[in-house]
Short mmCIF file of N, CA and C in Angstrom, two decimals:
data_model
loop_
_atom_site.label_atom_id
_atom_site.label_comp_id
_atom_site.label_asym_id
_atom_site.label_seq_id
_atom_site.Cartn_x
_atom_site.Cartn_y
_atom_site.Cartn_z
N UNK A 1 111.54 103.71 97.19
CA UNK A 1 111.11 104.45 96.04
C UNK A 1 110.15 103.59 95.24
N UNK A 2 109.05 104.19 94.85
CA UNK A 2 108.12 103.52 93.95
C UNK A 2 107.98 104.39 92.72
N UNK A 3 108.27 103.83 91.59
CA UNK A 3 108.14 104.55 90.34
C UNK A 3 107.88 103.51 89.25
N UNK A 4 107.37 103.97 88.14
CA UNK A 4 107.12 103.06 87.03
C UNK A 4 107.71 103.64 85.75
N UNK A 5 107.87 102.76 84.78
CA UNK A 5 108.40 103.19 83.49
C UNK A 5 107.26 103.64 82.62
N UNK A 6 107.45 104.66 81.82
CA UNK A 6 108.72 105.35 81.60
C UNK A 6 109.14 106.14 82.84
N UNK A 7 110.42 106.13 83.11
CA UNK A 7 111.01 106.76 84.28
C UNK A 7 111.48 108.16 83.92
N UNK A 8 110.97 109.15 84.62
CA UNK A 8 111.34 110.54 84.34
C UNK A 8 112.81 110.78 84.70
N UNK A 9 113.38 111.79 84.10
CA UNK A 9 114.79 112.13 84.32
C UNK A 9 115.14 112.25 85.80
N UNK A 10 114.31 112.96 86.57
CA UNK A 10 114.58 113.15 88.00
C UNK A 10 114.56 111.82 88.75
N UNK A 11 113.64 110.94 88.37
CA UNK A 11 113.56 109.62 89.03
C UNK A 11 114.76 108.76 88.67
N UNK A 12 115.21 108.83 87.42
CA UNK A 12 116.41 108.10 87.01
C UNK A 12 117.61 108.56 87.81
N UNK A 13 117.71 109.87 88.03
CA UNK A 13 118.81 110.42 88.82
C UNK A 13 118.74 109.91 90.26
N UNK A 14 117.53 109.80 90.82
CA UNK A 14 117.37 109.27 92.19
C UNK A 14 117.84 107.82 92.28
N UNK A 15 117.52 107.03 91.25
CA UNK A 15 117.95 105.63 91.24
C UNK A 15 119.48 105.55 91.25
N UNK A 16 120.11 106.30 90.36
CA UNK A 16 121.57 106.27 90.28
C UNK A 16 122.20 106.77 91.58
N UNK A 17 121.61 107.81 92.16
CA UNK A 17 122.12 108.34 93.43
C UNK A 17 121.99 107.31 94.54
N UNK A 18 120.85 106.63 94.61
CA UNK A 18 120.64 105.60 95.63
C UNK A 18 121.64 104.45 95.48
N UNK A 19 122.04 104.18 94.25
CA UNK A 19 123.01 103.11 93.99
C UNK A 19 124.46 103.62 94.10
N UNK A 20 124.60 104.90 94.45
CA UNK A 20 125.91 105.55 94.58
C UNK A 20 126.73 105.46 93.29
N UNK A 21 126.02 105.71 92.18
CA UNK A 21 126.66 105.70 90.87
C UNK A 21 126.70 107.12 90.33
N UNK A 22 127.68 107.43 89.50
CA UNK A 22 127.75 108.77 88.93
C UNK A 22 126.53 109.06 88.06
N UNK A 23 126.05 110.28 88.15
CA UNK A 23 124.91 110.71 87.35
C UNK A 23 125.46 111.43 86.12
N UNK A 24 125.17 110.93 84.93
CA UNK A 24 125.67 111.58 83.72
C UNK A 24 125.19 113.03 83.63
N UNK A 25 126.00 113.88 83.04
CA UNK A 25 125.64 115.29 82.89
C UNK A 25 124.37 115.45 82.05
N UNK A 26 124.19 114.60 81.08
CA UNK A 26 123.01 114.70 80.21
C UNK A 26 122.18 113.42 80.32
N UNK A 27 121.10 113.50 81.06
CA UNK A 27 120.16 112.39 81.13
C UNK A 27 119.03 112.63 80.14
N UNK A 28 118.41 111.55 79.69
CA UNK A 28 117.24 111.69 78.81
C UNK A 28 116.08 112.27 79.62
N UNK A 29 115.11 112.84 78.93
CA UNK A 29 113.92 113.38 79.60
C UNK A 29 113.14 112.26 80.28
N UNK A 30 113.16 111.06 79.69
CA UNK A 30 112.53 109.89 80.30
C UNK A 30 113.16 108.63 79.72
N UNK A 31 112.98 107.53 80.46
CA UNK A 31 113.57 106.25 80.07
C UNK A 31 112.49 105.17 80.07
N UNK A 32 112.41 104.42 78.97
CA UNK A 32 111.64 103.18 79.00
C UNK A 32 112.51 102.17 79.74
N UNK A 33 111.94 101.05 80.12
CA UNK A 33 112.73 100.02 80.79
C UNK A 33 113.89 99.59 79.91
N UNK A 34 113.61 99.34 78.64
CA UNK A 34 114.68 98.90 77.73
C UNK A 34 115.77 99.94 77.58
N UNK A 35 115.39 101.22 77.49
CA UNK A 35 116.39 102.29 77.35
C UNK A 35 117.24 102.42 78.61
N UNK A 36 116.62 102.27 79.78
CA UNK A 36 117.38 102.36 81.03
C UNK A 36 118.38 101.22 81.13
N UNK A 37 117.92 100.02 80.82
CA UNK A 37 118.82 98.85 80.86
C UNK A 37 119.95 99.02 79.85
N UNK A 38 119.62 99.47 78.65
CA UNK A 38 120.64 99.66 77.61
C UNK A 38 121.72 100.65 78.05
N UNK A 39 121.31 101.75 78.69
CA UNK A 39 122.29 102.77 79.07
C UNK A 39 123.04 102.45 80.36
N UNK A 40 122.37 101.86 81.33
CA UNK A 40 123.00 101.72 82.65
C UNK A 40 123.31 100.29 83.08
N UNK A 41 122.78 99.30 82.39
CA UNK A 41 123.01 97.91 82.81
C UNK A 41 123.72 97.12 81.72
N UNK A 42 124.71 97.73 81.10
CA UNK A 42 125.49 97.04 80.07
C UNK A 42 126.29 95.90 80.71
N UNK A 43 126.59 94.85 79.96
CA UNK A 43 127.39 93.75 80.51
C UNK A 43 128.68 94.27 81.14
N UNK A 44 128.97 93.79 82.34
CA UNK A 44 130.18 94.21 83.06
C UNK A 44 130.04 95.52 83.79
N UNK A 45 128.87 96.15 83.72
CA UNK A 45 128.64 97.42 84.39
C UNK A 45 128.28 97.24 85.86
N UNK A 46 128.02 98.34 86.53
CA UNK A 46 127.72 98.33 87.96
C UNK A 46 126.30 97.85 88.26
N UNK A 47 125.41 97.93 87.28
CA UNK A 47 124.03 97.48 87.46
C UNK A 47 123.81 96.25 86.60
N UNK A 48 123.12 95.27 87.16
CA UNK A 48 122.81 94.06 86.41
C UNK A 48 121.30 93.85 86.40
N UNK A 49 120.72 93.67 85.25
CA UNK A 49 119.29 93.41 85.12
C UNK A 49 119.04 91.93 85.45
N UNK A 50 118.07 91.67 86.32
CA UNK A 50 117.71 90.31 86.68
C UNK A 50 116.19 90.17 86.64
N UNK A 51 115.72 88.97 86.37
CA UNK A 51 114.29 88.69 86.40
C UNK A 51 113.89 88.44 87.85
N UNK A 52 112.85 89.15 88.30
CA UNK A 52 112.41 89.05 89.69
C UNK A 52 110.92 88.79 89.73
N UNK A 53 110.53 87.89 90.62
CA UNK A 53 109.11 87.65 90.91
C UNK A 53 108.95 87.73 92.42
N UNK A 54 107.95 88.49 92.87
CA UNK A 54 107.72 88.64 94.30
C UNK A 54 106.26 88.34 94.61
N UNK A 55 106.06 87.56 95.66
CA UNK A 55 104.71 87.24 96.11
C UNK A 55 104.61 87.55 97.59
N UNK A 56 103.61 88.33 97.96
CA UNK A 56 103.39 88.68 99.37
C UNK A 56 102.11 88.03 99.86
N UNK A 57 102.17 87.50 101.07
CA UNK A 57 100.99 86.95 101.71
C UNK A 57 100.89 87.60 103.09
N UNK A 58 99.73 88.17 103.38
CA UNK A 58 99.55 88.86 104.66
C UNK A 58 98.68 88.02 105.59
N UNK A 59 99.04 88.06 106.88
CA UNK A 59 98.35 87.30 107.91
C UNK A 59 98.12 88.19 109.12
N UNK A 60 97.19 87.76 109.97
CA UNK A 60 97.05 88.33 111.30
C UNK A 60 97.26 87.18 112.27
N UNK A 61 98.24 87.31 113.14
CA UNK A 61 98.59 86.26 114.09
C UNK A 61 98.55 86.87 115.48
N UNK A 62 97.65 86.39 116.33
CA UNK A 62 97.56 86.89 117.70
C UNK A 62 97.35 88.40 117.75
N UNK A 63 96.61 88.93 116.79
CA UNK A 63 96.35 90.36 116.76
C UNK A 63 97.47 91.18 116.12
N UNK A 64 98.53 90.54 115.67
CA UNK A 64 99.65 91.25 115.02
C UNK A 64 99.59 91.00 113.52
N UNK A 65 99.93 92.04 112.77
CA UNK A 65 100.01 91.89 111.32
C UNK A 65 101.34 91.23 110.97
N UNK A 66 101.31 90.31 110.01
CA UNK A 66 102.53 89.66 109.55
C UNK A 66 102.48 89.56 108.02
N UNK A 67 103.65 89.55 107.41
CA UNK A 67 103.73 89.44 105.95
C UNK A 67 104.87 88.50 105.60
N UNK A 68 104.57 87.51 104.80
CA UNK A 68 105.57 86.60 104.27
C UNK A 68 105.79 86.99 102.82
N UNK A 69 107.04 87.28 102.46
CA UNK A 69 107.37 87.62 101.08
C UNK A 69 108.28 86.54 100.53
N UNK A 70 107.94 86.09 99.35
CA UNK A 70 108.76 85.12 98.64
C UNK A 70 109.27 85.81 97.38
N UNK A 71 110.58 85.90 97.25
CA UNK A 71 111.20 86.57 96.12
C UNK A 71 112.08 85.57 95.37
N UNK A 72 111.93 85.54 94.05
CA UNK A 72 112.78 84.71 93.21
C UNK A 72 113.50 85.67 92.26
N UNK A 73 114.82 85.73 92.35
CA UNK A 73 115.63 86.59 91.49
C UNK A 73 116.58 85.71 90.70
N UNK A 74 116.44 85.75 89.38
CA UNK A 74 117.23 84.89 88.48
C UNK A 74 117.20 83.43 88.92
N UNK A 75 116.02 82.98 89.34
CA UNK A 75 115.82 81.58 89.72
C UNK A 75 116.24 81.23 91.13
N UNK A 76 116.76 82.18 91.89
CA UNK A 76 117.20 81.90 93.27
C UNK A 76 116.16 82.45 94.25
N UNK A 77 115.51 81.54 95.00
CA UNK A 77 114.45 81.98 95.91
C UNK A 77 114.97 82.42 97.28
N UNK A 78 114.22 83.31 97.90
CA UNK A 78 114.46 83.69 99.29
C UNK A 78 113.12 84.08 99.89
N UNK A 79 113.02 83.99 101.20
CA UNK A 79 111.80 84.37 101.91
C UNK A 79 112.14 85.37 103.01
N UNK A 80 111.21 86.28 103.23
CA UNK A 80 111.35 87.20 104.36
C UNK A 80 110.03 87.19 105.13
N UNK A 81 110.13 87.47 106.41
CA UNK A 81 108.96 87.54 107.27
C UNK A 81 109.03 88.83 108.05
N UNK A 82 107.93 89.55 108.05
CA UNK A 82 107.87 90.82 108.79
C UNK A 82 106.63 90.78 109.65
N UNK A 83 106.74 91.30 110.86
CA UNK A 83 105.58 91.44 111.72
C UNK A 83 105.56 92.82 112.34
N UNK A 84 104.39 93.28 112.68
CA UNK A 84 104.26 94.60 113.31
C UNK A 84 103.53 94.43 114.64
N UNK A 85 103.53 95.50 115.39
CA UNK A 85 102.96 95.43 116.74
C UNK A 85 101.49 95.08 116.71
N UNK A 86 101.00 94.74 117.86
CA UNK A 86 99.59 94.36 118.01
C UNK A 86 98.68 95.48 117.53
N UNK A 87 97.65 95.10 116.80
CA UNK A 87 96.68 96.07 116.30
C UNK A 87 95.74 96.49 117.42
N UNK A 88 95.35 97.77 117.47
CA UNK A 88 94.41 98.20 118.49
C UNK A 88 93.04 97.54 118.27
N UNK A 89 92.31 97.28 119.35
CA UNK A 89 90.99 96.65 119.18
C UNK A 89 90.04 97.57 118.42
N UNK A 90 89.13 96.96 117.66
CA UNK A 90 88.17 97.76 116.88
C UNK A 90 86.96 98.08 117.69
#
């Protein structure tokens, strides 16, 4: 899912559904980031707000596309590597 804030009511419901959380009977028409965090990411709740930074670097190796992603969440880094099949000749 790709969405941006303010988050519309239907998109907020999709987020909660994807997280397998109950959807309140009355959702706001839209949520700013702060409003969403205030309502759904309270201390001790099922959702926790964390600071995230992601950097993607794309490469072509032997005719295959590759992507290295570096993600830092609350100061803890991780890396992922993805590659796809060989690209057709141009």
